[in-house]
mmCIF file with all atom_site columns, C-alpha atoms in Angstrom:
data_model
loop_
_atom_site.group_PDB
_atom_site.id
_atom_site.type_symbol
_atom_site.label_atom_id
_atom_site.label_alt_id
_atom_site.label_comp_id
_atom_site.label_asym_id
_atom_site.label_entity_id
_atom_site.label_seq_id
_atom_site.pdbx_PDB_ins_code
_atom_site.Cartn_x
_atom_site.Cartn_y
_atom_site.Cartn_z
_atom_site.occupancy
_atom_site.B_iso_or_equiv
_atom_site.pdbx_formal_charge
_atom_site.auth_seq_id
_atom_site.auth_comp_id
_atom_site.auth_asym_id
_atom_site.auth_atom_id
_atom_site.pdbx_PDB_model_num
ATOM 1   C CA . GLN A 1 1   ? 68.687 -18.755 -15.920 1.00 73.00 ? 18  GLN A CA 1
ATOM 2   C CA . THR A 1 2   ? 65.398 -20.398 -14.869 1.00 87.00 ? 19  THR A CA 1
ATOM 3   C CA . ALA A 1 3   ? 67.056 -23.819 -14.488 1.00 91.00 ? 20  ALA A CA 1
ATOM 4   C CA . GLU A 1 4   ? 69.170 -22.347 -11.687 1.00 95.00 ? 21  GLU A CA 1
ATOM 5   C CA . VAL A 1 5   ? 66.080 -20.778 -10.110 1.00 96.00 ? 22  VAL A CA 1
ATOM 6   C CA . LYS A 1 6   ? 64.298 -24.152 -10.169 1.00 96.00 ? 23  LYS A CA 1
ATOM 7   C CA . LYS A 1 7   ? 67.306 -25.806 -8.544  1.00 96.00 ? 24  LYS A CA 1
ATOM 8   C CA . ARG A 1 8   ? 67.341 -23.251 -5.713  1.00 97.00 ? 25  ARG A CA 1
ATOM 9   C CA . VAL A 1 9   ? 63.561 -23.452 -5.220  1.00 98.00 ? 26  VAL A CA 1
ATOM 10  C CA . LEU A 1 10  ? 63.587 -27.246 -4.924  1.00 98.00 ? 27  LEU A CA 1
ATOM 11  C CA . ALA A 1 11  ? 66.575 -27.135 -2.564  1.00 98.00 ? 28  ALA A CA 1
ATOM 12  C CA . LYS A 1 12  ? 64.717 -25.014 0.003   1.00 97.00 ? 29  LYS A CA 1
ATOM 13  C CA . ALA A 1 13  ? 61.265 -26.613 -0.370  1.00 98.00 ? 30  ALA A CA 1
ATOM 14  C CA . SER A 1 14  ? 59.926 -29.066 2.189   1.00 98.00 ? 31  SER A CA 1
ATOM 15  C CA . PRO A 1 15  ? 59.317 -32.701 1.108   1.00 98.00 ? 32  PRO A CA 1
ATOM 16  C CA . GLU A 1 16  ? 55.582 -32.140 1.548   1.00 98.00 ? 33  GLU A CA 1
ATOM 17  C CA . ALA A 1 17  ? 55.618 -29.107 -0.759  1.00 98.00 ? 34  ALA A CA 1
ATOM 18  C CA . ILE A 1 18  ? 57.625 -30.971 -3.406  1.00 98.00 ? 35  ILE A CA 1
ATOM 19  C CA . ALA A 1 19  ? 55.165 -33.865 -3.274  1.00 98.00 ? 36  ALA A CA 1
ATOM 20  C CA . PHE A 1 20  ? 52.260 -31.408 -3.608  1.00 98.00 ? 37  PHE A CA 1
ATOM 21  C CA . TRP A 1 21  ? 53.924 -29.793 -6.649  1.00 98.00 ? 38  TRP A CA 1
ATOM 22  C CA . LYS A 1 22  ? 54.557 -33.169 -8.316  1.00 97.00 ? 39  LYS A CA 1
ATOM 23  C CA . GLU A 1 23  ? 50.965 -34.241 -7.684  1.00 96.00 ? 40  GLU A CA 1
ATOM 24  C CA . GLY A 1 24  ? 49.773 -31.101 -9.471  1.00 95.00 ? 41  GLY A CA 1
ATOM 25  C CA . LEU A 1 25  ? 51.867 -31.939 -12.541 1.00 95.00 ? 42  LEU A CA 1
ATOM 26  C CA . LYS A 1 26  ? 49.833 -35.081 -13.216 1.00 94.00 ? 43  LYS A CA 1
ATOM 27  C CA . THR A 1 27  ? 47.072 -33.022 -14.851 1.00 94.00 ? 44  THR A CA 1
ATOM 28  C CA . LEU A 1 28  ? 47.780 -30.354 -17.459 1.00 93.00 ? 45  LEU A CA 1
ATOM 29  C CA . PRO A 1 29  ? 46.167 -26.916 -17.078 1.00 94.00 ? 46  PRO A CA 1
ATOM 30  C CA . GLY A 1 30  ? 43.078 -26.128 -19.095 1.00 94.00 ? 47  GLY A CA 1
ATOM 31  C CA . LYS A 1 31  ? 43.067 -23.315 -21.643 1.00 93.00 ? 48  LYS A CA 1
ATOM 32  C CA . PHE A 1 32  ? 40.344 -21.082 -23.064 1.00 92.00 ? 49  PHE A CA 1
ATOM 33  C CA . ASP A 1 33  ? 40.836 -18.428 -25.748 1.00 90.00 ? 50  ASP A CA 1
ATOM 34  C CA . ALA A 1 34  ? 39.337 -15.237 -24.315 1.00 89.00 ? 51  ALA A CA 1
ATOM 35  C CA . SER A 1 35  ? 40.351 -12.927 -27.176 1.00 86.00 ? 52  SER A CA 1
ATOM 36  C CA . GLY A 1 36  ? 36.837 -12.806 -28.646 1.00 87.00 ? 53  GLY A CA 1
ATOM 37  C CA . LEU A 1 37  ? 34.847 -12.309 -25.442 1.00 87.00 ? 54  LEU A CA 1
ATOM 38  C CA . THR A 1 38  ? 32.664 -9.243  -25.032 1.00 89.00 ? 55  THR A CA 1
ATOM 39  C CA . PRO A 1 39  ? 32.934 -7.345  -21.711 1.00 83.00 ? 56  PRO A CA 1
ATOM 40  C CA . GLU A 1 40  ? 29.705 -8.965  -20.506 1.00 85.00 ? 57  GLU A CA 1
ATOM 41  C CA . GLU A 1 41  ? 30.868 -12.449 -21.500 1.00 88.00 ? 58  GLU A CA 1
ATOM 42  C CA . TRP A 1 42  ? 34.132 -11.754 -19.685 1.00 83.00 ? 59  TRP A CA 1
ATOM 43  C CA . LYS A 1 43  ? 32.256 -10.788 -16.507 1.00 81.00 ? 60  LYS A CA 1
ATOM 44  C CA . ASP A 1 44  ? 30.041 -13.876 -16.740 1.00 85.00 ? 61  ASP A CA 1
ATOM 45  C CA . ARG A 1 45  ? 33.053 -16.113 -17.081 1.00 85.00 ? 62  ARG A CA 1
ATOM 46  C CA . ARG A 1 46  ? 34.807 -14.452 -14.117 1.00 84.00 ? 63  ARG A CA 1
ATOM 47  C CA . ARG A 1 47  ? 31.908 -15.526 -11.896 1.00 87.00 ? 64  ARG A CA 1
ATOM 48  C CA . LEU A 1 48  ? 32.813 -19.160 -12.490 1.00 89.00 ? 65  LEU A CA 1
ATOM 49  C CA . SER A 1 49  ? 36.301 -19.049 -11.004 1.00 94.00 ? 66  SER A CA 1
ATOM 50  C CA . ILE A 1 50  ? 38.821 -17.469 -8.671  1.00 95.00 ? 67  ILE A CA 1
ATOM 51  C CA . GLY A 1 51  ? 41.229 -15.535 -10.886 1.00 95.00 ? 68  GLY A CA 1
ATOM 52  C CA . SER A 1 52  ? 44.817 -14.958 -9.831  1.00 96.00 ? 69  SER A CA 1
ATOM 53  C CA . SER A 1 53  ? 44.146 -11.263 -9.170  1.00 93.00 ? 70  SER A CA 1
ATOM 54  C CA . ALA A 1 54  ? 41.408 -12.281 -6.716  1.00 95.00 ? 71  ALA A CA 1
ATOM 55  C CA . ALA A 1 55  ? 43.581 -14.678 -4.712  1.00 96.00 ? 72  ALA A CA 1
ATOM 56  C CA . SER A 1 56  ? 44.355 -11.939 -2.169  1.00 96.00 ? 73  SER A CA 1
ATOM 57  C CA . HIS A 1 57  ? 40.627 -11.211 -1.859  1.00 94.00 ? 74  HIS A CA 1
ATOM 58  C CA . VAL A 1 58  ? 40.031 -14.771 -0.672  1.00 94.00 ? 75  VAL A CA 1
ATOM 59  C CA . THR A 1 59  ? 42.840 -14.600 1.878   1.00 93.00 ? 76  THR A CA 1
ATOM 60  C CA . GLY A 1 60  ? 41.849 -11.116 3.059   1.00 92.00 ? 77  GLY A CA 1
ATOM 61  C CA . ASP A 1 61  ? 45.208 -9.582  2.119   1.00 93.00 ? 78  ASP A CA 1
ATOM 62  C CA . CYS A 1 62  ? 43.985 -7.047  -0.448  1.00 92.00 ? 79  CYS A CA 1
ATOM 63  C CA . PRO A 1 63  ? 43.993 -3.499  1.007   1.00 90.00 ? 80  PRO A CA 1
ATOM 64  C CA . PHE A 1 64  ? 41.977 -1.817  -1.730  1.00 86.00 ? 81  PHE A CA 1
ATOM 65  C CA . GLU A 1 65  ? 38.312 -0.840  -1.714  1.00 81.00 ? 82  GLU A CA 1
ATOM 66  C CA . GLY A 1 66  ? 35.876 -3.502  -2.885  1.00 81.00 ? 83  GLY A CA 1
ATOM 67  C CA . CYS A 1 67  ? 38.367 -6.339  -2.482  1.00 86.00 ? 84  CYS A CA 1
ATOM 68  C CA . THR A 1 68  ? 37.209 -8.104  0.684   1.00 89.00 ? 85  THR A CA 1
ATOM 69  C CA . PRO A 1 69  ? 36.083 -11.762 0.741   1.00 91.00 ? 86  PRO A CA 1
ATOM 70  C CA . TYR A 1 70  ? 32.548 -10.393 1.132   1.00 89.00 ? 87  TYR A CA 1
ATOM 71  C CA . ASP A 1 71  ? 32.892 -8.300  -2.039  1.00 88.00 ? 88  ASP A CA 1
ATOM 72  C CA . LEU A 1 72  ? 34.241 -11.301 -3.930  1.00 91.00 ? 89  LEU A CA 1
ATOM 73  C CA . TYR A 1 73  ? 31.345 -13.459 -2.752  1.00 90.00 ? 90  TYR A CA 1
ATOM 74  C CA . ASN A 1 74  ? 28.823 -10.901 -4.000  1.00 88.00 ? 91  ASN A CA 1
ATOM 75  C CA . GLU A 1 75  ? 30.579 -10.759 -7.369  1.00 86.00 ? 92  GLU A CA 1
ATOM 76  C CA . LYS A 1 76  ? 30.470 -14.551 -7.786  1.00 89.00 ? 93  LYS A CA 1
ATOM 77  C CA . VAL A 1 77  ? 26.813 -15.032 -6.842  1.00 87.00 ? 94  VAL A CA 1
ATOM 78  C CA . GLY A 1 78  ? 25.605 -11.871 -8.566  1.00 82.00 ? 95  GLY A CA 1
ATOM 79  C CA . SER A 1 79  ? 24.393 -10.158 -5.399  1.00 80.00 ? 96  SER A CA 1
ATOM 80  C CA . VAL A 1 80  ? 24.394 -6.419  -4.800  1.00 72.00 ? 97  VAL A CA 1
ATOM 81  C CA . SER A 1 81  ? 26.713 -5.353  -1.999  1.00 70.00 ? 98  SER A CA 1
ATOM 82  C CA . LEU A 1 82  ? 25.207 -3.738  1.081   1.00 69.00 ? 99  LEU A CA 1
ATOM 83  C CA . PHE A 1 83  ? 27.849 -1.034  0.622   1.00 70.00 ? 100 PHE A CA 1
ATOM 84  C CA . PRO A 1 84  ? 27.947 -0.280  -3.113  1.00 71.00 ? 101 PRO A CA 1
ATOM 85  C CA . PRO A 1 85  ? 30.406 2.373   -4.333  1.00 72.00 ? 102 PRO A CA 1
ATOM 86  C CA . SER A 1 86  ? 29.125 5.875   -4.925  1.00 77.00 ? 103 SER A CA 1
ATOM 87  C CA . GLU A 1 87  ? 28.974 7.227   -8.473  1.00 78.00 ? 104 GLU A CA 1
ATOM 88  C CA . GLU A 1 88  ? 32.187 9.152   -7.858  1.00 77.00 ? 105 GLU A CA 1
ATOM 89  C CA . GLU A 1 89  ? 33.956 6.065   -6.510  1.00 73.00 ? 106 GLU A CA 1
ATOM 90  C CA . ALA A 1 90  ? 32.731 4.027   -9.478  1.00 70.00 ? 107 ALA A CA 1
ATOM 91  C CA . ARG A 1 91  ? 34.093 6.632   -11.908 1.00 76.00 ? 108 ARG A CA 1
ATOM 92  C CA . GLU A 1 92  ? 37.443 6.672   -10.094 1.00 75.00 ? 109 GLU A CA 1
ATOM 93  C CA . ARG A 1 93  ? 37.676 2.881   -10.378 1.00 71.00 ? 110 ARG A CA 1
ATOM 94  C CA . GLU A 1 94  ? 36.934 3.062   -14.099 1.00 75.00 ? 111 GLU A CA 1
ATOM 95  C CA . ASP A 1 95  ? 39.577 5.777   -14.499 1.00 69.00 ? 112 ASP A CA 1
ATOM 96  C CA . ARG A 1 96  ? 42.179 3.629   -12.711 1.00 72.00 ? 113 ARG A CA 1
ATOM 97  C CA . PHE A 1 97  ? 41.204 0.640   -14.849 1.00 70.00 ? 114 PHE A CA 1
ATOM 98  C CA . ASP A 1 98  ? 41.596 2.631   -18.079 1.00 72.00 ? 115 ASP A CA 1
ATOM 99  C CA . TYR A 1 99  ? 44.905 4.114   -16.887 1.00 69.00 ? 116 TYR A CA 1
ATOM 100 C CA . GLY A 1 100 ? 46.216 0.642   -16.130 1.00 70.00 ? 117 GLY A CA 1
ATOM 101 C CA . HIS A 1 101 ? 45.395 -0.525  -19.651 1.00 74.00 ? 118 HIS A CA 1
ATOM 102 C CA . VAL A 1 102 ? 47.140 2.464   -21.225 1.00 82.00 ? 119 VAL A CA 1
ATOM 103 C CA . MET A 1 103 ? 50.240 1.948   -19.081 1.00 88.00 ? 120 MET A CA 1
ATOM 104 C CA . GLU A 1 104 ? 50.274 -1.758  -19.903 1.00 92.00 ? 121 GLU A CA 1
ATOM 105 C CA . THR A 1 105 ? 50.812 -0.875  -23.572 1.00 93.00 ? 122 THR A CA 1
ATOM 106 C CA . TYR A 1 106 ? 53.735 1.377   -22.589 1.00 94.00 ? 123 TYR A CA 1
ATOM 107 C CA . LEU A 1 107 ? 55.237 -1.295  -20.326 1.00 96.00 ? 124 LEU A CA 1
ATOM 108 C CA . ARG A 1 108 ? 55.105 -3.904  -23.084 1.00 96.00 ? 125 ARG A CA 1
ATOM 109 C CA . GLY A 1 109 ? 57.268 -1.637  -25.226 1.00 96.00 ? 126 GLY A CA 1
ATOM 110 C CA . TRP A 1 110 ? 59.583 -0.950  -22.292 1.00 97.00 ? 127 TRP A CA 1
ATOM 111 C CA . VAL A 1 111 ? 60.117 -4.683  -21.694 1.00 97.00 ? 128 VAL A CA 1
ATOM 112 C CA . ARG A 1 112 ? 60.933 -5.273  -25.361 1.00 97.00 ? 129 ARG A CA 1
ATOM 113 C CA . ARG A 1 113 ? 63.456 -2.414  -25.306 1.00 96.00 ? 130 ARG A CA 1
ATOM 114 C CA . HIS A 1 114 ? 64.921 -3.416  -21.927 1.00 95.00 ? 131 HIS A CA 1
ATOM 115 C CA . TRP A 1 115 ? 65.408 -7.090  -22.840 1.00 96.00 ? 132 TRP A CA 1
ATOM 116 C CA . PRO A 1 116 ? 65.936 -6.975  -26.625 1.00 97.00 ? 133 PRO A CA 1
ATOM 117 C CA . ASN A 1 117 ? 67.340 -10.509 -26.765 1.00 97.00 ? 134 ASN A CA 1
ATOM 118 C CA . SER A 1 118 ? 64.233 -11.996 -25.159 1.00 97.00 ? 135 SER A CA 1
ATOM 119 C CA . LYS A 1 119 ? 60.778 -12.431 -26.679 1.00 97.00 ? 136 LYS A CA 1
ATOM 120 C CA . LEU A 1 120 ? 57.684 -10.991 -24.978 1.00 98.00 ? 137 LEU A CA 1
ATOM 121 C CA . VAL A 1 121 ? 54.561 -13.017 -25.750 1.00 96.00 ? 138 VAL A CA 1
ATOM 122 C CA . ILE A 1 122 ? 51.127 -11.548 -24.997 1.00 93.00 ? 139 ILE A CA 1
ATOM 123 C CA . ASP A 1 123 ? 48.791 -14.432 -24.219 1.00 89.00 ? 140 ASP A CA 1
ATOM 124 C CA . THR A 1 124 ? 45.009 -13.880 -24.360 1.00 88.00 ? 141 THR A CA 1
ATOM 125 C CA . ASN A 1 125 ? 44.119 -17.312 -23.008 1.00 93.00 ? 142 ASN A CA 1
ATOM 126 C CA . ILE A 1 126 ? 42.524 -18.035 -19.652 1.00 94.00 ? 143 ILE A CA 1
ATOM 127 C CA . TYR A 1 127 ? 44.269 -20.942 -17.951 1.00 96.00 ? 144 TYR A CA 1
ATOM 128 C CA . ASN A 1 128 ? 42.889 -23.060 -15.150 1.00 96.00 ? 145 ASN A CA 1
ATOM 129 C CA . ASP A 1 129 ? 44.623 -25.382 -12.728 1.00 97.00 ? 146 ASP A CA 1
ATOM 130 C CA . GLY A 1 130 ? 44.389 -29.022 -13.772 1.00 94.00 ? 147 GLY A CA 1
ATOM 131 C CA . THR A 1 131 ? 43.737 -30.249 -10.229 1.00 95.00 ? 148 THR A CA 1
ATOM 132 C CA . TYR A 1 132 ? 41.648 -27.308 -8.994  1.00 96.00 ? 149 TYR A CA 1
ATOM 133 C CA . PRO A 1 133 ? 39.915 -25.976 -12.150 1.00 95.00 ? 150 PRO A CA 1
ATOM 134 C CA . PHE A 1 134 ? 38.225 -23.128 -10.252 1.00 95.00 ? 151 PHE A CA 1
ATOM 135 C CA . LEU A 1 135 ? 41.680 -21.509 -9.940  1.00 97.00 ? 152 LEU A CA 1
ATOM 136 C CA . THR A 1 136 ? 42.414 -19.503 -13.092 1.00 96.00 ? 153 THR A CA 1
ATOM 137 C CA . ALA A 1 137 ? 45.067 -17.161 -14.448 1.00 96.00 ? 154 ALA A CA 1
ATOM 138 C CA . ASN A 1 138 ? 45.096 -14.408 -17.044 1.00 92.00 ? 155 ASN A CA 1
ATOM 139 C CA . LEU A 1 139 ? 48.662 -13.495 -17.939 1.00 93.00 ? 156 LEU A CA 1
ATOM 140 C CA . ASP A 1 140 ? 49.930 -10.029 -18.772 1.00 95.00 ? 157 ASP A CA 1
ATOM 141 C CA . GLY A 1 141 ? 52.777 -11.686 -20.620 1.00 96.00 ? 158 GLY A CA 1
ATOM 142 C CA . MET A 1 142 ? 55.406 -14.411 -20.789 1.00 97.00 ? 159 MET A CA 1
ATOM 143 C CA . LEU A 1 143 ? 59.041 -13.608 -21.533 1.00 97.00 ? 160 LEU A CA 1
ATOM 144 C CA . GLN A 1 144 ? 61.071 -16.212 -23.380 1.00 97.00 ? 161 GLN A CA 1
ATOM 145 C CA . LEU A 1 145 ? 64.732 -15.837 -22.458 1.00 96.00 ? 162 LEU A CA 1
ATOM 146 C CA . PRO A 1 146 ? 67.618 -16.430 -24.893 1.00 95.00 ? 163 PRO A CA 1
ATOM 147 C CA . ASP A 1 147 ? 68.103 -19.975 -23.526 1.00 94.00 ? 164 ASP A CA 1
ATOM 148 C CA . GLY A 1 148 ? 64.463 -20.820 -24.370 1.00 94.00 ? 165 GLY A CA 1
ATOM 149 C CA . SER A 1 149 ? 63.158 -20.802 -20.791 1.00 94.00 ? 166 SER A CA 1
ATOM 150 C CA . TRP A 1 150 ? 60.131 -18.756 -19.711 1.00 96.00 ? 167 TRP A CA 1
ATOM 151 C CA . VAL A 1 151 ? 59.489 -16.060 -17.115 1.00 97.00 ? 168 VAL A CA 1
ATOM 152 C CA . HIS A 1 152 ? 56.029 -14.853 -16.122 1.00 97.00 ? 169 HIS A CA 1
ATOM 153 C CA . ILE A 1 153 ? 55.490 -11.096 -16.536 1.00 97.00 ? 170 ILE A CA 1
ATOM 154 C CA . GLU A 1 154 ? 52.969 -9.026  -14.580 1.00 97.00 ? 171 GLU A CA 1
ATOM 155 C CA . PHE A 1 155 ? 52.380 -5.296  -15.077 1.00 96.00 ? 172 PHE A CA 1
ATOM 156 C CA . LYS A 1 156 ? 51.209 -2.925  -12.334 1.00 95.00 ? 173 LYS A CA 1
ATOM 157 C CA . THR A 1 157 ? 50.882 0.795   -11.669 1.00 93.00 ? 174 THR A CA 1
ATOM 158 C CA . ALA A 1 158 ? 51.392 2.491   -8.302  1.00 92.00 ? 175 ALA A CA 1
ATOM 159 C CA . SER A 1 159 ? 50.953 5.928   -6.809  1.00 89.00 ? 176 SER A CA 1
ATOM 160 C CA . ALA A 1 160 ? 53.915 8.061   -5.804  1.00 89.00 ? 177 ALA A CA 1
ATOM 161 C CA . GLN A 1 161 ? 53.030 7.427   -2.151  1.00 89.00 ? 178 GLN A CA 1
ATOM 162 C CA . ALA A 1 162 ? 53.493 3.684   -2.666  1.00 88.00 ? 179 ALA A CA 1
ATOM 163 C CA . ARG A 1 163 ? 56.919 3.865   -4.310  1.00 86.00 ? 180 ARG A CA 1
ATOM 164 C CA . HIS A 1 164 ? 58.821 2.588   -1.291  1.00 90.00 ? 181 HIS A CA 1
ATOM 165 C CA . ALA A 1 165 ? 56.628 -0.510  -1.099  1.00 92.00 ? 182 ALA A CA 1
ATOM 166 C CA . TYR A 1 166 ? 58.818 -1.960  -3.863  1.00 94.00 ? 183 TYR A CA 1
ATOM 167 C CA . ASP A 1 167 ? 62.235 -1.077  -2.407  1.00 93.00 ? 184 ASP A CA 1
ATOM 168 C CA . ASP A 1 168 ? 64.850 -3.852  -2.237  1.00 93.00 ? 185 ASP A CA 1
ATOM 169 C CA . ASN A 1 169 ? 62.886 -6.200  -4.492  1.00 95.00 ? 186 ASN A CA 1
ATOM 170 C CA . ASN A 1 170 ? 59.937 -6.213  -2.098  1.00 95.00 ? 187 ASN A CA 1
ATOM 171 C CA . ILE A 1 171 ? 56.589 -7.328  -3.517  1.00 97.00 ? 188 ILE A CA 1
ATOM 172 C CA . PRO A 1 172 ? 53.451 -6.589  -1.462  1.00 96.00 ? 189 PRO A CA 1
ATOM 173 C CA . LEU A 1 173 ? 51.706 -9.737  -0.260  1.00 96.00 ? 190 LEU A CA 1
ATOM 174 C CA . TYR A 1 174 ? 48.536 -9.047  -2.244  1.00 95.00 ? 191 TYR A CA 1
ATOM 175 C CA . TYR A 1 175 ? 50.559 -9.091  -5.479  1.00 97.00 ? 192 TYR A CA 1
ATOM 176 C CA . ARG A 1 176 ? 52.618 -12.102 -4.391  1.00 97.00 ? 193 ARG A CA 1
ATOM 177 C CA . ARG A 1 177 ? 49.348 -13.997 -4.044  1.00 98.00 ? 194 ARG A CA 1
ATOM 178 C CA . GLN A 1 178 ? 48.678 -13.319 -7.719  1.00 97.00 ? 195 GLN A CA 1
ATOM 179 C CA . LEU A 1 179 ? 52.150 -14.408 -8.825  1.00 98.00 ? 196 LEU A CA 1
ATOM 180 C CA . ILE A 1 180 ? 51.921 -17.580 -6.744  1.00 98.00 ? 197 ILE A CA 1
ATOM 181 C CA . GLN A 1 181 ? 48.703 -18.648 -8.463  1.00 98.00 ? 198 GLN A CA 1
ATOM 182 C CA . CYS A 1 182 ? 50.069 -17.926 -11.955 1.00 98.00 ? 199 CYS A CA 1
ATOM 183 C CA . GLN A 1 183 ? 53.275 -19.866 -11.229 1.00 98.00 ? 200 GLN A CA 1
ATOM 184 C CA . ARG A 1 184 ? 51.271 -22.805 -9.916  1.00 98.00 ? 201 ARG A CA 1
ATOM 185 C CA . ILE A 1 185 ? 48.975 -23.011 -12.944 1.00 97.00 ? 202 ILE A CA 1
ATOM 186 C CA . LEU A 1 186 ? 51.683 -22.469 -15.592 1.00 96.00 ? 203 LEU A CA 1
ATOM 187 C CA . ASN A 1 187 ? 54.444 -24.306 -13.685 1.00 96.00 ? 204 ASN A CA 1
ATOM 188 C CA . VAL A 1 188 ? 56.928 -21.472 -14.136 1.00 96.00 ? 205 VAL A CA 1
ATOM 189 C CA . TRP A 1 189 ? 59.756 -20.785 -11.696 1.00 97.00 ? 206 TRP A CA 1
ATOM 190 C CA . SER A 1 190 ? 60.192 -17.034 -11.836 1.00 97.00 ? 207 SER A CA 1
ATOM 191 C CA . SER A 1 191 ? 58.034 -13.939 -12.243 1.00 98.00 ? 208 SER A CA 1
ATOM 192 C CA . ARG A 1 192 ? 58.948 -10.324 -12.905 1.00 97.00 ? 209 ARG A CA 1
ATOM 193 C CA . LEU A 1 193 ? 56.623 -7.674  -11.556 1.00 98.00 ? 210 LEU A CA 1
ATOM 194 C CA . ILE A 1 194 ? 57.036 -4.536  -13.699 1.00 97.00 ? 211 ILE A CA 1
ATOM 195 C CA . VAL A 1 195 ? 55.671 -1.502  -11.837 1.00 96.00 ? 212 VAL A CA 1
ATOM 196 C CA . LYS A 1 196 ? 55.157 1.977   -13.299 1.00 95.00 ? 213 LYS A CA 1
ATOM 197 C CA . ILE A 1 197 ? 55.196 4.336   -10.333 1.00 93.00 ? 214 ILE A CA 1
ATOM 198 C CA . GLU A 1 198 ? 53.646 7.772   -10.716 1.00 91.00 ? 215 GLU A CA 1
ATOM 199 C CA . GLY A 1 199 ? 56.354 10.424  -11.123 1.00 89.00 ? 216 GLY A CA 1
ATOM 200 C CA . VAL A 1 200 ? 59.176 7.883   -11.559 1.00 89.00 ? 217 VAL A CA 1
ATOM 201 C CA . PRO A 1 201 ? 60.412 7.713   -15.165 1.00 89.00 ? 218 PRO A CA 1
ATOM 202 C CA . LYS A 1 202 ? 61.863 4.203   -15.090 1.00 93.00 ? 219 LYS A CA 1
ATOM 203 C CA . PRO A 1 203 ? 59.652 1.241   -14.152 1.00 95.00 ? 220 PRO A CA 1
ATOM 204 C CA . VAL A 1 204 ? 60.627 -0.804  -11.120 1.00 95.00 ? 221 VAL A CA 1
ATOM 205 C CA . VAL A 1 205 ? 61.361 -4.488  -11.696 1.00 97.00 ? 222 VAL A CA 1
ATOM 206 C CA . CYS A 1 206 ? 60.828 -6.924  -8.827  1.00 97.00 ? 223 CYS A CA 1
ATOM 207 C CA . VAL A 1 207 ? 61.742 -10.594 -9.266  1.00 97.00 ? 224 VAL A CA 1
ATOM 208 C CA . TYR A 1 208 ? 59.803 -13.325 -7.473  1.00 97.00 ? 225 TYR A CA 1
ATOM 209 C CA . ALA A 1 209 ? 61.223 -16.854 -7.397  1.00 97.00 ? 226 ALA A CA 1
ATOM 210 C CA . ARG A 1 210 ? 58.730 -19.614 -6.803  1.00 98.00 ? 227 ARG A CA 1
ATOM 211 C CA . ASP A 1 211 ? 58.170 -20.747 -3.206  1.00 98.00 ? 228 ASP A CA 1
ATOM 212 C CA . LEU A 1 212 ? 56.612 -24.215 -3.166  1.00 98.00 ? 229 LEU A CA 1
ATOM 213 C CA . ASP A 1 213 ? 55.701 -24.113 0.519   1.00 98.00 ? 230 ASP A CA 1
ATOM 214 C CA . ALA A 1 214 ? 53.901 -20.767 0.169   1.00 98.00 ? 231 ALA A CA 1
ATOM 215 C CA . GLU A 1 215 ? 52.219 -22.110 -2.952  1.00 98.00 ? 232 GLU A CA 1
ATOM 216 C CA . MET A 1 216 ? 51.010 -25.271 -1.223  1.00 98.00 ? 233 MET A CA 1
ATOM 217 C CA . GLU A 1 217 ? 49.617 -23.279 1.701   1.00 97.00 ? 234 GLU A CA 1
ATOM 218 C CA . GLN A 1 218 ? 47.794 -20.837 -0.589  1.00 97.00 ? 235 GLN A CA 1
ATOM 219 C CA . VAL A 1 219 ? 46.292 -23.464 -2.881  1.00 96.00 ? 236 VAL A CA 1
ATOM 220 C CA . LYS A 1 220 ? 45.101 -25.583 0.035   1.00 94.00 ? 237 LYS A CA 1
#
């Protein structure tokens, strides 16, 4: 299970990346219970850090509207963008956000049915990297396998047009950035991206094993 994944990851990692990983283990991640935050308190707290979902915004790999480094900068400093979304665009974003939350509830049930011998834990904490506390992670879930080891779970939705983006266990770079940051902060060795694609009854499962060299490059 994850012990074998860890063995393979360490075998292919460079000495520099292994040293960087070990250095990061010297300080435990921080933890904050976000279950009682209001939406406004949540937004205020987001301004203080770079969340895992925003990692691709920093690197310029996110292809969606409002996800450029410039947009992220405006969000953090509280500035109004020179190119704010129209009312229609704002409504569409809210609709997608609500849809994602509804589908997340469905996908939780699907995971529990698909892996009945494992335990899905929904964690409401915000974690931050012990070495770089401005890097944070909010987890969709953690799956405890029968042997007691843990796998990070991330839920996504995708349009029918994007279905082939996940063929052959492919994970788009902008989502890999998110998984990399979560794995770094929680020190987990494997993630499962569970994607509900529009018009496809069964969710797609993509597995991402940790890559210490990619992680080192991204964190630096």
